[in-house]
């Protein structure tokens, strides 16, 4: 991983305007992609392809579930919009809430609170503190903020926010994670949208400044680029943009109508769906007006993903059914799609097991030639990549964020055991504690989360070794000829997750060698003010 810092990170940015011709071309790509999918489906569902009926149905459900999600993403892109900038009206009563928890570094809060004090629109910053450390109050008051000591409240971050709502009276509340450093024009870029009395919250981009630290950090950032760009912009077009745990400004009345800030492992998603259910509009403004931290080490990233996987399923099973009738069609589709994202763990496990069922038990779900699958599947892949790259023209920081995001894909594969664990915990309604995402790299041995990945690699090596031995010394020539295409096709199928697993293990290993440093220490708030003085 290249250890470098982009000097342009601290400049205000926004997504480019959306030209009509660009959307027409996007629609043409989506139409071509759908035609390619229909062609693939026409080939896939042929009677002669069925071997084991049960396994064929299972494979088809898994595969075409993924294709359905792909189409939903494409359709979401077709709704892409960027709201016109609106000047913030004078005289609004605005609060900034940021929270502190025991164990979080004081020096990080010094930087964040200093940056909050430099935000140009008049506001009051509140630190919702449960550290019981007097130094946090000193730092808060030094930067002109108010320290609210909220110790022992249930509901973690959301519990503190709800208590703070009862102790304050501002009409608009920016919820800012303590690791995010806001730009001076932050509030100027969001408050104007609240002139529409129906707007319940305004979400802006979430971007990062420590992604240079490790493979894991860069991968974690890559996983968010498209979501905080064209994905949320498309959701904005359908009035279903979701609130995120940081950088979201709420109207107090909207929060109160939803019963306060939602409590849970995915408290931001709970809050968003409840506000949407009450009939409020959401705005997504694709601007970079702050930067925060992503997990730098493999273990911390996996813990974050486990929390999100469990929390998102909580929303799917508890909130969506309860509020379903109050949501618009697109909001229903959006929350169901988000709520089922972490089923990816079960899907990946299915794909991993299929070739081993053949190698161990001579069971195959389908009689498909691998070359034929490539012939019919390649156009789908081609248009998927083309669409993915085309919509990147609407990223907020295109120079830094465009590309295939291969590290993000590798870390998505690396987390399949974590996603599976979150899904199983949800099915059995097992709780896990709310743990704030680590703000500093946790240096130590290889994370226990890597053990399933290592086990998969060992099983692959032993299995392929035995298959090659059997074909070299045991099987007859007739059997070899009859099974060659199927065997080598399955080897190719199994080799893809093996390679992804090797890169995943590299990420786990590299996390033991990260340089210990606090990335916020080198940030100059005055320099940020100077760079953004013209905005």
Short mmCIF file of C-alpha atoms in Angstrom, two decimals:
data_model
loop_
_atom_site.label_atom_id
_atom_site.label_comp_id
_atom_site.label_asym_id
_atom_site.label_seq_id
_atom_site.Cartn_x
_atom_site.Cartn_y
_atom_site.Cartn_z
CA UNK A 1 0.00 0.00 0.00
CA UNK A 2 1.46 3.36 -1.04
CA UNK A 3 1.89 5.56 1.99
CA UNK A 4 0.89 8.95 0.66
CA UNK A 5 -1.44 11.75 1.55
CA UNK A 6 -3.48 13.61 -1.06
CA UNK A 7 -2.97 17.34 -0.55
CA UNK A 8 -6.36 17.93 -2.17
CA UNK A 9 -8.32 16.06 0.49
CA UNK A 10 -9.19 19.23 2.37
CA UNK A 11 -10.71 21.20 -0.50
CA UNK A 12 -14.48 21.53 -0.87
CA UNK A 13 -15.79 19.40 -3.73
CA UNK A 14 -19.12 18.49 -5.26
CA UNK A 15 -20.36 16.10 -7.91
CA UNK A 16 -20.58 17.49 -11.43
CA UNK A 17 -23.80 18.56 -13.05
CA UNK A 18 -25.80 15.81 -14.74
CA UNK A 19 -26.11 16.28 -18.47
CA UNK A 20 -29.16 14.90 -20.27
CA UNK A 21 -27.04 13.20 -22.94
CA UNK A 22 -25.12 11.36 -20.20
CA UNK A 23 -28.35 10.01 -18.73
CA UNK A 24 -29.57 8.95 -22.17
CA UNK A 25 -26.34 7.03 -22.73
CA UNK A 26 -26.70 5.48 -19.26
CA UNK A 27 -30.25 4.38 -20.15
CA UNK A 28 -28.92 2.79 -23.35
CA UNK A 29 -26.27 0.90 -21.35
CA UNK A 30 -28.88 -0.31 -18.87
CA UNK A 31 -31.14 -1.48 -21.72
CA UNK A 32 -28.23 -3.37 -23.29
CA UNK A 33 -27.37 -4.90 -19.91
CA UNK A 34 -30.95 -6.09 -19.40
CA UNK A 35 -30.97 -7.64 -22.89
CA UNK A 36 -27.70 -9.44 -22.06
CA UNK A 37 -29.30 -10.74 -18.84
CA UNK A 38 -32.37 -11.99 -20.70
CA UNK A 39 -30.08 -13.76 -23.18
CA UNK A 40 -28.20 -15.37 -20.29
CA UNK A 41 -31.46 -16.38 -18.62
CA UNK A 42 -32.79 -17.95 -21.83
CA UNK A 43 -29.68 -20.12 -21.93
CA UNK A 44 -29.55 -20.83 -18.19
CA UNK A 45 -33.06 -22.23 -17.76
CA UNK A 46 -32.85 -25.09 -20.25
CA UNK A 47 -34.07 -28.49 -19.12
CA UNK A 48 -30.87 -30.22 -20.23
CA UNK A 49 -28.87 -28.05 -17.79
CA UNK A 50 -30.52 -29.61 -14.71
CA UNK A 51 -28.52 -32.30 -12.95
CA UNK A 52 -29.49 -32.30 -9.26
CA UNK A 53 -32.87 -30.54 -9.23
CA UNK A 54 -32.56 -29.31 -5.64
CA UNK A 55 -29.05 -27.95 -6.15
CA UNK A 56 -29.99 -26.43 -9.52
CA UNK A 57 -32.84 -24.55 -7.85
CA UNK A 58 -30.52 -23.45 -5.03
CA UNK A 59 -27.84 -22.29 -7.47
CA UNK A 60 -30.43 -20.48 -9.60
CA UNK A 61 -31.89 -18.70 -6.56
CA UNK A 62 -28.45 -17.54 -5.46
CA UNK A 63 -27.25 -16.52 -8.91
CA UNK A 64 -30.39 -14.76 -10.09
CA UNK A 65 -30.87 -13.04 -6.75
CA UNK A 66 -27.53 -11.39 -7.48
CA UNK A 67 -28.65 -10.50 -11.01
CA UNK A 68 -31.88 -8.99 -9.64
CA UNK A 69 -29.87 -6.80 -7.26
CA UNK A 70 -27.76 -5.74 -10.22
CA UNK A 71 -30.82 -4.63 -12.17
CA UNK A 72 -32.15 -2.72 -9.14
CA UNK A 73 -28.82 -0.88 -8.90
CA UNK A 74 -29.00 0.00 -12.60
CA UNK A 75 -32.56 1.29 -12.28
CA UNK A 76 -31.51 3.30 -9.23
CA UNK A 77 -28.78 4.96 -11.31
CA UNK A 78 -31.44 6.06 -13.81
CA UNK A 79 -32.99 8.24 -11.09
CA UNK A 80 -29.72 10.07 -10.45
CA UNK A 81 -30.11 13.73 -9.48
CA UNK A 82 -27.98 16.41 -7.90
CA UNK A 83 -30.00 19.03 -6.02
CA UNK A 84 -29.37 22.66 -6.92
CA UNK A 85 -27.39 24.53 -4.29
CA UNK A 86 -29.49 26.67 -1.97
CA UNK A 87 -28.18 29.56 0.10
CA UNK A 88 -28.52 29.03 3.83
CA UNK A 89 -31.06 31.47 5.32
CA UNK A 90 -29.93 33.62 8.20
CA UNK A 91 -31.09 33.22 11.77
CA UNK A 92 -31.62 29.46 12.00
CA UNK A 93 -30.95 27.84 15.38
CA UNK A 94 -28.45 25.05 14.70
CA UNK A 95 -26.70 22.53 16.93
CA UNK A 96 -23.85 20.15 16.24
CA UNK A 97 -23.90 16.92 18.25
CA UNK A 98 -20.77 14.82 18.51
CA UNK A 99 -20.26 12.03 21.01
CA UNK A 100 -17.33 10.74 23.05
CA UNK A 101 -16.91 7.30 24.60
CA UNK A 102 -14.36 5.85 27.03
CA UNK A 103 -11.12 4.87 25.33
CA UNK A 104 -11.37 7.31 22.43
CA UNK A 105 -8.27 9.51 21.99
CA UNK A 106 -8.54 13.01 23.42
CA UNK A 107 -6.24 14.44 20.74
CA UNK A 108 -8.78 13.49 18.06
CA UNK A 109 -11.47 15.51 19.84
CA UNK A 110 -9.16 18.49 20.08
CA UNK A 111 -8.94 18.56 16.29
CA UNK A 112 -12.64 17.91 15.66
CA UNK A 113 -13.88 20.49 18.17
CA UNK A 114 -11.44 23.08 16.84
CA UNK A 115 -12.78 22.47 13.32
CA UNK A 116 -16.38 22.77 14.58
CA UNK A 117 -15.54 26.13 16.14
CA UNK A 118 -14.42 27.40 12.72
CA UNK A 119 -17.70 26.53 10.93
CA UNK A 120 -18.89 29.90 9.65
CA UNK A 121 -22.66 29.56 10.11
CA UNK A 122 -23.66 30.49 13.70
CA UNK A 123 -24.27 27.35 15.74
CA UNK A 124 -23.69 25.68 19.09
CA UNK A 125 -21.50 22.61 19.31
CA UNK A 126 -22.32 20.02 21.98
CA UNK A 127 -20.04 17.22 23.10
CA UNK A 128 -22.20 14.37 24.41
CA UNK A 129 -19.68 12.91 26.80
CA UNK A 130 -19.70 9.76 28.90
CA UNK A 131 -15.95 9.39 29.46
CA UNK A 132 -16.06 10.93 32.97
CA UNK A 133 -12.67 12.41 32.07
CA UNK A 134 -12.41 16.12 33.03
CA UNK A 135 -9.94 16.72 30.20
CA UNK A 136 -12.77 16.30 27.66
CA UNK A 137 -14.71 19.13 29.31
CA UNK A 138 -11.60 21.31 29.24
CA UNK A 139 -11.07 20.71 25.53
CA UNK A 140 -14.76 21.33 24.84
CA UNK A 141 -14.86 24.66 26.65
CA UNK A 142 -11.53 25.71 25.15
CA UNK A 143 -13.16 25.50 21.71
CA UNK A 144 -16.33 27.35 22.69
CA UNK A 145 -18.52 24.26 22.82
CA UNK A 146 -20.85 22.88 25.48
CA UNK A 147 -20.08 19.63 27.29
CA UNK A 148 -23.10 17.55 28.26
CA UNK A 149 -22.14 14.76 30.63
CA UNK A 150 -24.41 11.88 29.67
CA UNK A 151 -23.16 8.84 31.55
CA UNK A 152 -24.73 5.40 31.72
CA UNK A 153 -27.57 6.00 29.28
CA UNK A 154 -29.02 3.03 27.37
CA UNK A 155 -28.93 3.09 23.59
CA UNK A 156 -25.23 3.98 23.12
CA UNK A 157 -24.78 6.87 20.65
CA UNK A 158 -28.49 7.16 19.88
CA UNK A 159 -29.34 7.23 23.58
CA UNK A 160 -27.03 10.19 24.11
CA UNK A 161 -28.47 12.02 21.10
CA UNK A 162 -32.04 11.56 22.36
CA UNK A 163 -31.14 12.80 25.82
CA UNK A 164 -29.35 15.81 24.31
CA UNK A 165 -32.48 16.60 22.28
CA UNK A 166 -34.40 16.97 25.53
CA UNK A 167 -31.74 19.33 26.92
CA UNK A 168 -31.46 21.61 23.88
CA UNK A 169 -33.85 23.62 21.70
CA UNK A 170 -32.14 24.13 18.34
CA UNK A 171 -34.36 23.47 15.32
CA UNK A 172 -31.66 21.75 13.25
CA UNK A 173 -29.10 19.23 14.46
CA UNK A 174 -25.99 18.09 12.63
CA UNK A 175 -24.88 14.67 13.89
CA UNK A 176 -21.13 14.53 13.41
CA UNK A 177 -18.96 11.55 14.30
CA UNK A 178 -15.98 12.61 16.44
CA UNK A 179 -13.45 11.32 13.90
CA UNK A 180 -14.83 13.63 11.19
CA UNK A 181 -13.24 17.02 10.66
CA UNK A 182 -15.76 19.45 9.14
CA UNK A 183 -14.95 22.21 6.66
CA UNK A 184 -15.92 25.79 7.58
CA UNK A 185 -18.70 25.88 4.94
CA UNK A 186 -20.39 22.65 6.09
CA UNK A 187 -23.65 24.17 7.32
CA UNK A 188 -23.82 26.61 4.42
CA UNK A 189 -24.11 23.62 2.08
CA UNK A 190 -27.08 21.98 3.84
CA UNK A 191 -29.29 24.49 5.65
CA UNK A 192 -30.78 26.04 2.50
CA UNK A 193 -32.62 22.81 1.67
CA UNK A 194 -34.68 23.12 4.85
CA UNK A 195 -36.58 26.07 3.35
CA UNK A 196 -38.78 23.27 2.02
CA UNK A 197 -40.85 22.51 5.13
CA UNK A 198 -41.20 18.87 4.04
CA UNK A 199 -37.45 18.13 4.19
CA UNK A 200 -36.65 16.00 7.24
CA UNK A 201 -32.91 15.57 6.83
CA UNK A 202 -30.00 16.42 4.54
CA UNK A 203 -27.17 13.94 4.09
CA UNK A 204 -23.82 14.81 2.49
CA UNK A 205 -20.93 12.68 1.26
CA UNK A 206 -18.82 10.73 3.70
CA UNK A 207 -15.15 10.80 2.73
CA UNK A 208 -11.91 9.87 4.46
CA UNK A 209 -8.37 11.09 5.04
CA UNK A 210 -6.57 7.98 6.37
CA UNK A 211 -7.17 5.63 3.45
CA UNK A 212 -3.46 5.71 2.54
CA UNK A 213 -2.59 3.84 5.75
CA UNK A 214 -3.15 0.22 4.66
CA UNK A 215 -4.71 -2.17 2.16
CA UNK A 216 -7.68 -2.53 4.52
CA UNK A 217 -8.14 1.24 4.86
CA UNK A 218 -8.05 1.78 1.09
CA UNK A 219 -10.43 -1.16 0.54
CA UNK A 220 -12.85 0.17 3.16
CA UNK A 221 -12.85 3.56 1.46
CA UNK A 222 -13.31 2.02 -2.00
CA UNK A 223 -16.44 0.24 -0.81
CA UNK A 224 -18.03 3.62 -0.11
CA UNK A 225 -17.08 5.65 -3.18
CA UNK A 226 -19.97 4.67 -5.42
CA UNK A 227 -22.48 4.52 -2.57
CA UNK A 228 -21.74 8.11 -1.51
CA UNK A 229 -21.82 9.17 -5.14
CA UNK A 230 -24.18 7.84 -7.83
CA UNK A 231 -25.99 5.34 -5.58
CA UNK A 232 -27.18 7.90 -3.03
CA UNK A 233 -27.77 10.42 -5.84
CA UNK A 234 -30.08 7.90 -7.51
CA UNK A 235 -31.84 7.24 -4.20
CA UNK A 236 -32.24 11.00 -3.82
CA UNK A 237 -34.02 11.08 -7.18
CA UNK A 238 -36.55 8.57 -5.83
CA UNK A 239 -36.81 10.29 -2.39
CA UNK A 240 -35.24 7.37 -0.56
CA UNK A 241 -31.72 8.62 0.24
CA UNK A 242 -30.74 7.20 3.62
CA UNK A 243 -29.21 8.94 6.61
CA UNK A 244 -25.73 7.81 7.62
CA UNK A 245 -24.29 7.85 11.13
CA UNK A 246 -22.19 10.91 10.34
CA UNK A 247 -22.62 14.17 8.42
CA UNK A 248 -26.43 14.16 8.51
CA UNK A 249 -28.38 17.28 9.48
CA UNK A 250 -31.86 16.66 10.88
CA UNK A 251 -34.88 18.86 11.37
CA UNK A 252 -35.86 18.53 15.04
CA UNK A 253 -39.55 18.18 14.14
CA UNK A 254 -38.70 15.23 11.87
CA UNK A 255 -36.75 13.49 14.61
CA UNK A 256 -39.52 14.11 17.13
CA UNK A 257 -42.17 12.78 14.74
CA UNK A 258 -40.14 9.57 14.40
CA UNK A 259 -39.83 9.13 18.16
CA UNK A 260 -36.29 10.49 18.32
CA UNK A 261 -33.09 9.09 16.93
CA UNK A 262 -33.39 5.36 16.30
CA UNK A 263 -31.65 2.98 18.69
CA UNK A 264 -29.80 -0.07 17.39
CA UNK A 265 -26.64 -1.28 15.71
CA UNK A 266 -27.78 0.44 12.50
CA UNK A 267 -29.29 3.42 14.28
CA UNK A 268 -28.89 5.69 11.25
CA UNK A 269 -30.92 3.36 9.02
CA UNK A 270 -33.58 2.98 11.73
CA UNK A 271 -33.83 6.77 11.96
CA UNK A 272 -34.06 7.19 8.18
CA UNK A 273 -36.84 4.64 7.65
CA UNK A 274 -38.91 6.05 10.51
CA UNK A 275 -38.58 9.61 9.19
CA UNK A 276 -39.51 8.46 5.68
CA UNK A 277 -42.50 6.59 7.12
CA UNK A 278 -43.72 9.84 8.67
CA UNK A 279 -43.84 11.40 5.21
CA UNK A 280 -40.71 13.58 5.33
CA UNK A 281 -38.51 14.17 2.30
CA UNK A 282 -34.80 13.39 2.30
CA UNK A 283 -32.06 15.27 0.47
CA UNK A 284 -28.71 13.90 -0.60
CA UNK A 285 -26.22 16.64 -1.45
CA UNK A 286 -23.06 15.07 -3.00
CA UNK A 287 -20.52 17.51 -1.55
CA UNK A 288 -17.30 16.94 0.39
CA UNK A 289 -17.52 19.15 3.47
CA UNK A 290 -15.75 16.91 5.98
CA UNK A 291 -13.42 13.94 6.12
CA UNK A 292 -13.21 11.14 8.65
CA UNK A 293 -11.59 7.81 9.37
CA UNK A 294 -12.01 4.28 8.06
CA UNK A 295 -10.78 1.21 9.99
CA UNK A 296 -7.10 0.68 9.27
CA UNK A 297 -6.67 -2.92 10.40
CA UNK A 298 -8.43 -6.10 9.30
CA UNK A 299 -9.89 -6.97 12.70
CA UNK A 300 -11.42 -3.53 13.30
CA UNK A 301 -12.93 -3.54 9.82
CA UNK A 302 -14.51 -6.96 10.42
CA UNK A 303 -15.95 -5.85 13.76
CA UNK A 304 -17.51 -2.84 12.05
CA UNK A 305 -18.98 -5.05 9.32
CA UNK A 306 -20.38 -7.50 11.89
CA UNK A 307 -22.10 -4.65 13.70
CA UNK A 308 -23.57 -3.36 10.45
CA UNK A 309 -24.60 -6.84 9.23
CA UNK A 310 -26.44 -7.56 12.48
CA UNK A 311 -27.94 -4.07 12.57
CA UNK A 312 -29.13 -4.01 8.96
CA UNK A 313 -30.86 -7.36 9.37
CA UNK A 314 -32.47 -5.94 12.49
CA UNK A 315 -33.97 -3.21 10.31
CA UNK A 316 -35.10 -5.76 7.71
CA UNK A 317 -36.84 -8.01 10.21
CA UNK A 318 -38.18 -5.42 12.67
CA UNK A 319 -38.60 -2.02 11.01
CA UNK A 320 -39.51 -2.80 7.39
CA UNK A 321 -42.56 -5.01 8.14
CA UNK A 322 -43.86 -2.55 10.73
CA UNK A 323 -43.54 0.53 8.50
CA UNK A 324 -44.04 -1.09 5.11
CA UNK A 325 -47.48 0.40 4.39
CA UNK A 326 -46.24 3.94 5.11
CA UNK A 327 -43.39 3.86 2.61
CA UNK A 328 -43.46 4.72 -1.08
CA UNK A 329 -42.73 2.01 -3.64
CA UNK A 330 -39.14 3.14 -4.12
CA UNK A 331 -38.58 3.46 -0.37
CA UNK A 332 -39.86 -0.09 0.13
CA UNK A 333 -37.58 -1.38 -2.61
CA UNK A 334 -34.63 0.60 -1.26
CA UNK A 335 -34.91 -0.59 2.35
CA UNK A 336 -35.48 -4.21 1.32
CA UNK A 337 -32.44 -4.04 -0.98
CA UNK A 338 -30.27 -2.51 1.74
CA UNK A 339 -31.66 -4.89 4.34
CA UNK A 340 -30.72 -7.96 2.30
CA UNK A 341 -27.22 -6.78 1.34
CA UNK A 342 -25.46 -8.86 3.98
CA UNK A 343 -27.07 -12.10 2.78
CA UNK A 344 -23.97 -11.92 0.59
CA UNK A 345 -22.23 -14.09 3.21
CA UNK A 346 -24.61 -17.01 2.63
CA UNK A 347 -24.39 -16.52 -1.15
CA UNK A 348 -20.58 -16.54 -1.14
CA UNK A 349 -20.50 -19.69 0.98
CA UNK A 350 -22.80 -21.39 -1.56
CA UNK A 351 -20.48 -20.47 -4.42
CA UNK A 352 -17.45 -21.72 -2.49
CA UNK A 353 -19.09 -25.08 -1.71
CA UNK A 354 -20.32 -25.93 -5.22
CA UNK A 355 -16.96 -27.10 -6.68
CA UNK A 356 -16.11 -29.01 -3.51
CA UNK A 357 -19.41 -30.93 -3.76
CA UNK A 358 -18.20 -32.10 -7.14
CA UNK A 359 -14.64 -32.90 -6.04
CA UNK A 360 -15.75 -34.77 -2.91
CA UNK A 361 -19.08 -36.36 -3.87
CA UNK A 362 -19.28 -36.08 -7.68
CA UNK A 363 -22.42 -33.91 -7.31
CA UNK A 364 -23.05 -31.01 -9.67
CA UNK A 365 -26.10 -28.73 -9.65
CA UNK A 366 -26.09 -28.18 -13.41
CA UNK A 367 -24.82 -29.64 -16.64
CA UNK A 368 -23.30 -26.48 -18.03
CA UNK A 369 -20.11 -26.14 -19.98
CA UNK A 370 -17.90 -23.50 -18.36
CA UNK A 371 -16.96 -22.09 -21.79
CA UNK A 372 -20.65 -21.71 -22.66
CA UNK A 373 -21.30 -19.91 -19.38
CA UNK A 374 -18.49 -17.49 -20.20
CA UNK A 375 -19.93 -16.95 -23.68
CA UNK A 376 -23.36 -15.99 -22.37
CA UNK A 377 -22.18 -14.36 -19.16
CA UNK A 378 -19.42 -12.13 -20.53
CA UNK A 379 -21.79 -9.52 -22.07
CA UNK A 380 -23.46 -9.13 -18.67
CA UNK A 381 -20.07 -8.58 -17.06
CA UNK A 382 -19.07 -6.15 -19.82
CA UNK A 383 -22.13 -3.94 -19.42
CA UNK A 384 -21.96 -4.16 -15.62
CA UNK A 385 -18.42 -2.79 -15.64
CA UNK A 386 -19.28 -0.22 -18.31
CA UNK A 387 -22.24 1.09 -16.30
CA UNK A 388 -20.14 1.10 -13.12
CA UNK A 389 -17.44 3.18 -14.77
CA UNK A 390 -19.91 5.46 -16.56
CA UNK A 391 -21.67 6.57 -13.35
CA UNK A 392 -18.31 7.42 -11.76
CA UNK A 393 -18.41 10.73 -13.62
CA UNK A 394 -20.70 11.81 -10.75
CA UNK A 395 -18.30 11.00 -7.92
CA UNK A 396 -17.58 13.92 -5.61
CA UNK A 397 -13.77 13.50 -5.82
CA UNK A 398 -13.46 11.74 -9.15
CA UNK A 399 -9.67 11.93 -9.48
CA UNK A 400 -9.20 10.09 -6.18
CA UNK A 401 -12.23 7.80 -6.23
CA UNK A 402 -12.65 6.42 -9.77
CA UNK A 403 -11.54 2.94 -10.87
CA UNK A 404 -12.57 -0.68 -10.55
CA UNK A 405 -12.21 -0.63 -6.73
CA UNK A 406 -10.69 -4.10 -6.70
CA UNK A 407 -9.48 -3.79 -3.12
CA UNK A 408 -13.04 -3.12 -2.00
CA UNK A 409 -14.22 -6.25 -3.83
CA UNK A 410 -11.51 -8.33 -2.14
CA UNK A 411 -12.49 -7.10 1.30
CA UNK A 412 -16.13 -7.79 0.52
CA UNK A 413 -15.14 -11.39 -0.15
CA UNK A 414 -12.94 -11.43 2.97
CA UNK A 415 -15.97 -10.56 5.10
CA UNK A 416 -18.26 -13.35 3.91
CA UNK A 417 -17.86 -15.24 7.25
CA UNK A 418 -18.68 -12.01 9.09
CA UNK A 419 -21.77 -11.36 6.97
CA UNK A 420 -22.87 -14.96 7.48
CA UNK A 421 -22.41 -14.61 11.24
CA UNK A 422 -24.49 -11.43 11.25
CA UNK A 423 -27.26 -13.17 9.31
CA UNK A 424 -27.30 -16.19 11.63
CA UNK A 425 -27.32 -13.96 14.72
CA UNK A 426 -30.29 -12.11 13.24
CA UNK A 427 -32.22 -15.31 12.51
CA UNK A 428 -31.83 -16.42 16.13
CA UNK A 429 -32.23 -12.86 17.46
CA UNK A 430 -28.88 -12.92 19.24
CA UNK A 431 -27.65 -9.52 20.36
CA UNK A 432 -24.16 -8.10 20.09
CA UNK A 433 -22.95 -4.98 21.91
CA UNK A 434 -22.67 -1.58 20.24
CA UNK A 435 -18.93 -0.99 19.87
CA UNK A 436 -17.70 2.29 18.33
CA UNK A 437 -15.49 1.74 15.28
CA UNK A 438 -11.81 1.86 16.24
CA UNK A 439 -10.27 5.29 15.62
CA UNK A 440 -6.72 3.92 15.73
CA UNK A 441 -5.19 0.80 14.20
CA UNK A 442 -5.19 -2.19 16.54
CA UNK A 443 -1.76 -3.72 16.12
CA UNK A 444 -1.26 -7.38 17.09
CA UNK A 445 -1.40 -10.89 15.67
CA UNK A 446 -3.49 -11.94 12.71
CA UNK A 447 -7.18 -11.37 13.47
CA UNK A 448 -9.36 -14.37 14.44
CA UNK A 449 -11.73 -13.19 11.69
CA UNK A 450 -9.16 -14.50 9.19
CA UNK A 451 -9.41 -18.11 10.40
CA UNK A 452 -12.33 -19.14 8.11
CA UNK A 453 -10.44 -17.67 5.17
CA UNK A 454 -7.30 -19.62 6.04
CA UNK A 455 -9.34 -22.81 6.47
CA UNK A 456 -10.84 -22.31 3.00
CA UNK A 457 -7.38 -21.90 1.45
CA UNK A 458 -6.07 -25.06 3.14
CA UNK A 459 -9.10 -27.10 2.05
CA UNK A 460 -8.67 -25.85 -1.52
CA UNK A 461 -4.97 -26.76 -1.64
CA UNK A 462 -5.54 -30.25 -0.18
CA UNK A 463 -8.54 -30.92 -2.42
CA UNK A 464 -6.91 -29.79 -5.64
CA UNK A 465 -3.76 -31.69 -4.70
CA UNK A 466 -5.76 -34.90 -4.25
CA UNK A 467 -7.73 -34.33 -7.50
CA UNK A 468 -4.51 -33.93 -9.47
CA UNK A 469 -3.00 -37.02 -7.81
CA UNK A 470 -6.15 -39.03 -8.56
CA UNK A 471 -6.15 -37.97 -12.20
CA UNK A 472 -2.46 -38.73 -12.56
CA UNK A 473 -2.27 -42.11 -10.82
CA UNK A 474 -5.76 -43.54 -10.18
CA UNK A 475 -8.36 -42.83 -12.89
CA UNK A 476 -8.51 -44.70 -16.17
CA UNK A 477 -7.93 -42.93 -19.46
CA UNK A 478 -11.59 -43.26 -20.41
CA UNK A 479 -12.71 -41.63 -17.15
CA UNK A 480 -10.13 -38.89 -17.55
CA UNK A 481 -11.41 -38.00 -21.02
CA UNK A 482 -15.05 -38.11 -19.91
CA UNK A 483 -14.49 -35.87 -16.88
CA UNK A 484 -11.85 -33.43 -18.15
CA UNK A 485 -14.11 -30.53 -19.13
CA UNK A 486 -16.20 -30.75 -15.96
CA UNK A 487 -13.19 -31.15 -13.64
CA UNK A 488 -11.14 -28.32 -15.07
CA UNK A 489 -14.21 -26.10 -15.25
CA UNK A 490 -14.82 -26.68 -11.55
CA UNK A 491 -11.14 -26.02 -10.86
CA UNK A 492 -11.46 -22.67 -12.62
CA UNK A 493 -14.65 -21.96 -10.66
CA UNK A 494 -12.92 -22.80 -7.34
CA UNK A 495 -9.74 -20.90 -8.24
CA UNK A 496 -11.46 -17.49 -8.27
CA UNK A 497 -12.43 -17.50 -4.55
CA UNK A 498 -9.02 -19.03 -3.78
CA UNK A 499 -7.26 -16.00 -5.30
CA UNK A 500 -9.62 -13.64 -3.48
CA UNK A 501 -8.87 -15.54 -0.27
CA UNK A 502 -5.11 -15.12 -0.80
CA UNK A 503 -5.49 -11.34 -1.14
CA UNK A 504 -7.76 -11.35 1.91
CA UNK A 505 -5.06 -13.10 3.94
CA UNK A 506 -2.58 -10.51 2.73
CA UNK A 507 -4.84 -7.79 4.15
CA UNK A 508 -4.99 -9.65 7.48
CA UNK A 509 -1.21 -10.08 7.52
CA UNK A 510 -0.47 -6.49 6.52
CA UNK A 511 -2.62 -5.27 9.39
CA UNK A 512 0.01 -6.62 11.79
CA UNK A 513 2.62 -4.29 10.27
CA UNK A 514 0.85 -0.92 10.17
CA UNK A 515 2.82 2.08 11.36
CA UNK A 516 1.37 3.38 14.60
CA UNK A 517 0.38 7.01 14.17
CA UNK A 518 -2.59 9.28 14.78
CA UNK A 519 -3.54 10.56 11.31
CA UNK A 520 -5.26 13.66 12.68
CA UNK A 521 -2.07 14.96 14.29
CA UNK A 522 -0.74 16.37 11.01
CA UNK A 523 -3.98 18.15 10.06
CA UNK A 524 -3.81 21.94 10.11
CA UNK A 525 -7.27 23.47 10.68
CA UNK A 526 -6.08 26.93 9.63
CA UNK A 527 -4.86 25.44 6.35
CA UNK A 528 -8.33 23.91 5.76
CA UNK A 529 -9.91 27.33 6.38
CA UNK A 530 -7.55 29.00 3.92
CA UNK A 531 -8.15 26.38 1.21
CA UNK A 532 -11.92 26.77 1.50
CA UNK A 533 -12.10 30.54 2.03
CA UNK A 534 -13.58 31.14 -1.44
CA UNK A 535 -16.53 28.81 -0.93
#
